Amino acid sequence: MGPVRVALLLALLGFLGAAFATRALPQANVHGGGKPQHDKYAGDAACLTCHRDQSTSYVHTSHHLTSQPANKDAILGSFGEGSNVLMIADPATAGDNPGLFFKMEAKENGFYQTAVAGWPGQLQTRSERMDVVIGSGVRGQSYLYWHGDRLYELPVSYWSDAGRWVNSPGYKYGTMNFSRAVTPRCLECHATYIEARSLDPLTNQYDKASLVMGIFCERCHGPGAGHIALHQAKMSAPGPPGDTIVNPAKFSRDRQVDLCALCHNGIRSEELVPAFSYLPGKPLDNYLQPSEREIAAHPDVHGNQVGLLERSRCYLSSPKMSCSTCHDVHRPERLAAAYSDRCLTCHQVESCGMSKTMGHKIVENCIDCHMPVEQTTAVFSETAGQAIRPKMRNHWIKVYP
């Protein structure tokens, strides 16, 4: 292999020597709060005995499925021959620049992403196992892998709308890179818990055994071990009143919305305390830095549902309106148009400017007009020369042109 080709291939594979190197990172900006009390969690199975209806439906929700072990039931992408390759540049026809493709492979001990780069007879490969699935699959999935006790994102994701493998968001297209670290704040919105090895907000080093995948009951209701112990004690002997669990339905409107905004208000990302420290019912401003940036005239729809809702006239004029006015977190989401029945609890059909032309059938779908689906500009995948942008529902409820 000539020196030029060696240099090009080393540039493509440069992460190999650096991806797992120890590096000094800035320390966490901790203003208060302590280590999350995960030892007080009981787990979803403990809720099932008394809360069977909510529990049996909740396991099918996007929240519960937002992270899962990587297995044949969880991974949506195909491993079949002919549909398991993401071709970047065919090595067989590569010229001055090396070719590159990724192959998704099912093996006896798991599912793998294998990168192949170079020229015919001069190929380099790297293969990593898919260990964690991130995303319920409504829009897509990304995949994580463990390297010792460090967690990284894999370079290939799955895009549900097109039913195909794509370059993972955040990765530069055309590189054989496996080094994107997965930080605690990222996992905070896709898992119930994981214990980081340090308070560094940029760390990707964890206690692997502590990972609890999916969003479980206790992320919204608080640690349940004390609640269960109290009720077991009451069964055997009457005890004092009181409980250790929280019911978000009894929170003030601001605290209800804060609970959702922990993950559904994308413009707030700077932590004041370590990830997984937030307790339901507490002001979010004590955990995430309030945004001081000027809010755009038309904010991006990605992860910003709360911020958009709060700009809506419906929200501003309805003191009791919250996310749960429309969403039942214990059940899978309905088709968007079905939420029109929530609009019609306040709005009269005749007040809509389109009622005269559309007639009574307007009651079937308020949502697509007043909460349109839009492409996000915040998250995208650059694949085969195309910028793939997920589409999401705009939660700024208003009259659109």
PDB file of C-alpha atoms in Angstrom, residues 80-183:
ATOM      1  CA  GLY A  80     -31.213  -9.981   5.680  1.00  0.00           C
ATOM      2  CA  GLU A  81     -28.838 -10.203   2.746  1.00  0.00           C
ATOM      3  CA  GLY A  82     -29.301  -7.243   0.447  1.00  0.00           C
ATOM      4  CA  SER A  83     -30.854  -4.960   3.063  1.00  0.00           C
ATOM      5  CA  ASN A  84     -28.206  -5.078   5.783  1.00  0.00           C
ATOM      6  CA  VAL A  85     -25.580  -2.831   4.173  1.00  0.00           C
ATOM      7  CA  LEU A  86     -25.141   0.936   4.353  1.00  0.00           C
ATOM      8  CA  MET A  87     -22.924   1.709   1.367  1.00  0.00           C
ATOM      9  CA  ILE A  88     -20.937   4.930   1.635  1.00  0.00           C
ATOM     10  CA  ALA A  89     -18.452   4.359  -1.215  1.00  0.00           C
ATOM     11  CA  ASP A  90     -17.932   0.933  -2.779  1.00  0.00           C
ATOM     12  CA  PRO A  91     -14.336  -0.236  -2.104  1.00  0.00           C
ATOM     13  CA  ALA A  92     -14.466  -2.279  -5.308  1.00  0.00           C
ATOM     14  CA  THR A  93     -14.578   0.906  -7.385  1.00  0.00           C
ATOM     15  CA  ALA A  94     -12.662   3.210  -5.035  1.00  0.00           C
ATOM     16  CA  GLY A  95     -10.182   5.577  -6.643  1.00  0.00           C
ATOM     17  CA  ASP A  96      -7.891   7.894  -4.755  1.00  0.00           C
ATOM     18  CA  ASN A  97     -10.101   7.885  -1.662  1.00  0.00           C
ATOM     19  CA  PRO A  98     -10.788   4.640   0.212  1.00  0.00           C
ATOM     20  CA  GLY A  99     -14.167   2.980  -0.046  1.00  0.00           C
ATOM     21  CA  LEU A 100     -16.364   2.477   3.001  1.00  0.00           C
ATOM     22  CA  PHE A 101     -19.477   0.529   3.919  1.00  0.00           C
ATOM     23  CA  PHE A 102     -21.175  -0.744   7.070  1.00  0.00           C
ATOM     24  CA  LYS A 103     -22.667  -4.208   7.339  1.00  0.00           C
ATOM     25  CA  MET A 104     -25.210  -5.215   9.964  1.00  0.00           C
ATOM     26  CA  GLU A 105     -24.657  -8.818  11.000  1.00  0.00           C
ATOM     27  CA  ALA A 106     -26.545 -11.288  13.189  1.00  0.00           C
ATOM     28  CA  LYS A 107     -24.161 -13.670  14.947  1.00  0.00           C
ATOM     29  CA  GLU A 108     -24.584 -16.357  17.579  1.00  0.00           C
ATOM     30  CA  ASN A 109     -23.590 -14.004  20.403  1.00  0.00           C
ATOM     31  CA  GLY A 110     -25.459 -10.890  19.267  1.00  0.00           C
ATOM     32  CA  PHE A 111     -25.997  -8.306  16.562  1.00  0.00           C
ATOM     33  CA  TYR A 112     -23.078  -6.349  15.155  1.00  0.00           C
ATOM     34  CA  GLN A 113     -22.184  -3.317  13.053  1.00  0.00           C
ATOM     35  CA  THR A 114     -19.070  -3.939  10.983  1.00  0.00           C
ATOM     36  CA  ALA A 115     -17.253  -1.154   9.129  1.00  0.00           C
ATOM     37  CA  VAL A 116     -15.184  -2.086   6.066  1.00  0.00           C
ATOM     38  CA  ALA A 117     -12.838   0.534   4.577  1.00  0.00           C
ATOM     39  CA  GLY A 118     -10.074   0.665   1.971  1.00  0.00           C
ATOM     40  CA  TRP A 119      -9.423  -0.758  -1.485  1.00  0.00           C
ATOM     41  CA  PRO A 120      -9.673  -4.310  -2.900  1.00  0.00           C
ATOM     42  CA  GLY A 121      -7.008  -6.403  -1.182  1.00  0.00           C
ATOM     43  CA  GLN A 122      -6.308  -3.576   1.261  1.00  0.00           C
ATOM     44  CA  LEU A 123      -9.388  -3.607   3.475  1.00  0.00           C
ATOM     45  CA  GLN A 124      -9.561  -2.719   7.145  1.00  0.00           C
ATOM     46  CA  THR A 125     -12.527  -3.756   9.306  1.00  0.00           C
ATOM     47  CA  ARG A 126     -13.911  -2.985  12.715  1.00  0.00           C
ATOM     48  CA  SER A 127     -16.896  -4.664  14.336  1.00  0.00           C
ATOM     49  CA  GLU A 128     -18.798  -3.751  17.510  1.00  0.00           C
ATOM     50  CA  ARG A 129     -21.820  -5.414  19.066  1.00  0.00           C
ATOM     51  CA  MET A 130     -25.116  -3.611  19.493  1.00  0.00           C
ATOM     52  CA  ASP A 131     -25.731  -3.657  23.239  1.00  0.00           C
ATOM     53  CA  VAL A 132     -28.482  -1.074  23.784  1.00  0.00           C
ATOM     54  CA  VAL A 133     -31.316   0.115  21.530  1.00  0.00           C
ATOM     55  CA  ILE A 134     -32.203   3.802  21.925  1.00  0.00           C
ATOM     56  CA  GLY A 135     -35.581   4.984  20.635  1.00  0.00           C
ATOM     57  CA  SER A 136     -38.991   3.333  20.572  1.00  0.00           C
ATOM     58  CA  GLY A 137     -38.864   3.118  16.785  1.00  0.00           C
ATOM     59  CA  VAL A 138     -41.704   5.550  16.073  1.00  0.00           C
ATOM     60  CA  ARG A 139     -39.201   7.712  14.200  1.00  0.00           C
ATOM     61  CA  GLY A 140     -36.130   5.541  14.378  1.00  0.00           C
ATOM     62  CA  GLN A 141     -33.514   3.896  16.532  1.00  0.00           C
ATOM     63  CA  SER A 142     -29.868   4.376  17.393  1.00  0.00           C
ATOM     64  CA  TYR A 143     -27.613   1.786  18.974  1.00  0.00           C
ATOM     65  CA  LEU A 144     -25.007   1.868  21.731  1.00  0.00           C
ATOM     66  CA  TYR A 145     -22.121  -0.424  22.575  1.00  0.00           C
ATOM     67  CA  TRP A 146     -19.985  -1.006  25.637  1.00  0.00           C
ATOM     68  CA  HIS A 147     -16.186  -0.841  25.566  1.00  0.00           C
ATOM     69  CA  GLY A 148     -15.298  -1.929  29.071  1.00  0.00           C
ATOM     70  CA  ASP A 149     -17.295   0.408  31.281  1.00  0.00           C
ATOM     71  CA  ARG A 150     -17.526   3.157  28.655  1.00  0.00           C
ATOM     72  CA  LEU A 151     -20.608   3.634  26.505  1.00  0.00           C
ATOM     73  CA  TYR A 152     -20.527   4.816  22.873  1.00  0.00           C
ATOM     74  CA  GLU A 153     -22.984   5.404  20.042  1.00  0.00           C
ATOM     75  CA  LEU A 154     -22.625   3.195  16.977  1.00  0.00           C
ATOM     76  CA  PRO A 155     -22.235   4.883  13.574  1.00  0.00           C
ATOM     77  CA  VAL A 156     -25.355   3.400  11.937  1.00  0.00           C
ATOM     78  CA  SER A 157     -28.964   4.075  12.968  1.00  0.00           C
ATOM     79  CA  TYR A 158     -32.362   3.019  11.622  1.00  0.00           C
ATOM     80  CA  TRP A 159     -34.826   5.463  10.051  1.00  0.00           C
ATOM     81  CA  SER A 160     -38.407   4.227  10.367  1.00  0.00           C
ATOM     82  CA  ASP A 161     -40.055   6.435   7.718  1.00  0.00           C
ATOM     83  CA  ALA A 162     -37.809   5.027   4.992  1.00  0.00           C
ATOM     84  CA  GLY A 163     -37.337   1.596   6.563  1.00  0.00           C
ATOM     85  CA  ARG A 164     -33.563   1.634   6.103  1.00  0.00           C
ATOM     86  CA  TRP A 165     -30.202   2.012   7.788  1.00  0.00           C
ATOM     87  CA  VAL A 166     -28.729   5.535   7.884  1.00  0.00           C
ATOM     88  CA  ASN A 167     -25.690   7.358   9.178  1.00  0.00           C
ATOM     89  CA  SER A 168     -26.192   8.086  12.897  1.00  0.00           C
ATOM     90  CA  PRO A 169     -27.051  11.701  13.775  1.00  0.00           C
ATOM     91  CA  GLY A 170     -23.993  13.479  15.122  1.00  0.00           C
ATOM     92  CA  TYR A 171     -21.561  11.423  13.052  1.00  0.00           C
ATOM     93  CA  LYS A 172     -19.751  12.927  10.068  1.00  0.00           C
ATOM     94  CA  TYR A 173     -20.758  11.131   6.884  1.00  0.00           C
ATOM     95  CA  GLY A 174     -18.060   9.029   5.245  1.00  0.00           C
ATOM     96  CA  THR A 175     -15.983   8.249   8.318  1.00  0.00           C
ATOM     97  CA  MET A 176     -15.365   4.949  10.069  1.00  0.00           C
ATOM     98  CA  ASN A 177     -15.946   6.406  13.521  1.00  0.00           C
ATOM     99  CA  PHE A 178     -17.124   4.540  16.615  1.00  0.00           C
ATOM    100  CA  SER A 179     -16.074   7.120  19.213  1.00  0.00           C
ATOM    101  CA  ARG A 180     -19.132   9.271  20.015  1.00  0.00           C
ATOM    102  CA  ALA A 181     -19.440   9.161  23.813  1.00  0.00           C
ATOM    103  CA  VAL A 182     -22.862   8.753  25.431  1.00  0.00           C
ATOM    104  CA  THR A 183     -23.201  11.208  28.329  1.00  0.00           C
TER     105      THR A 183
END
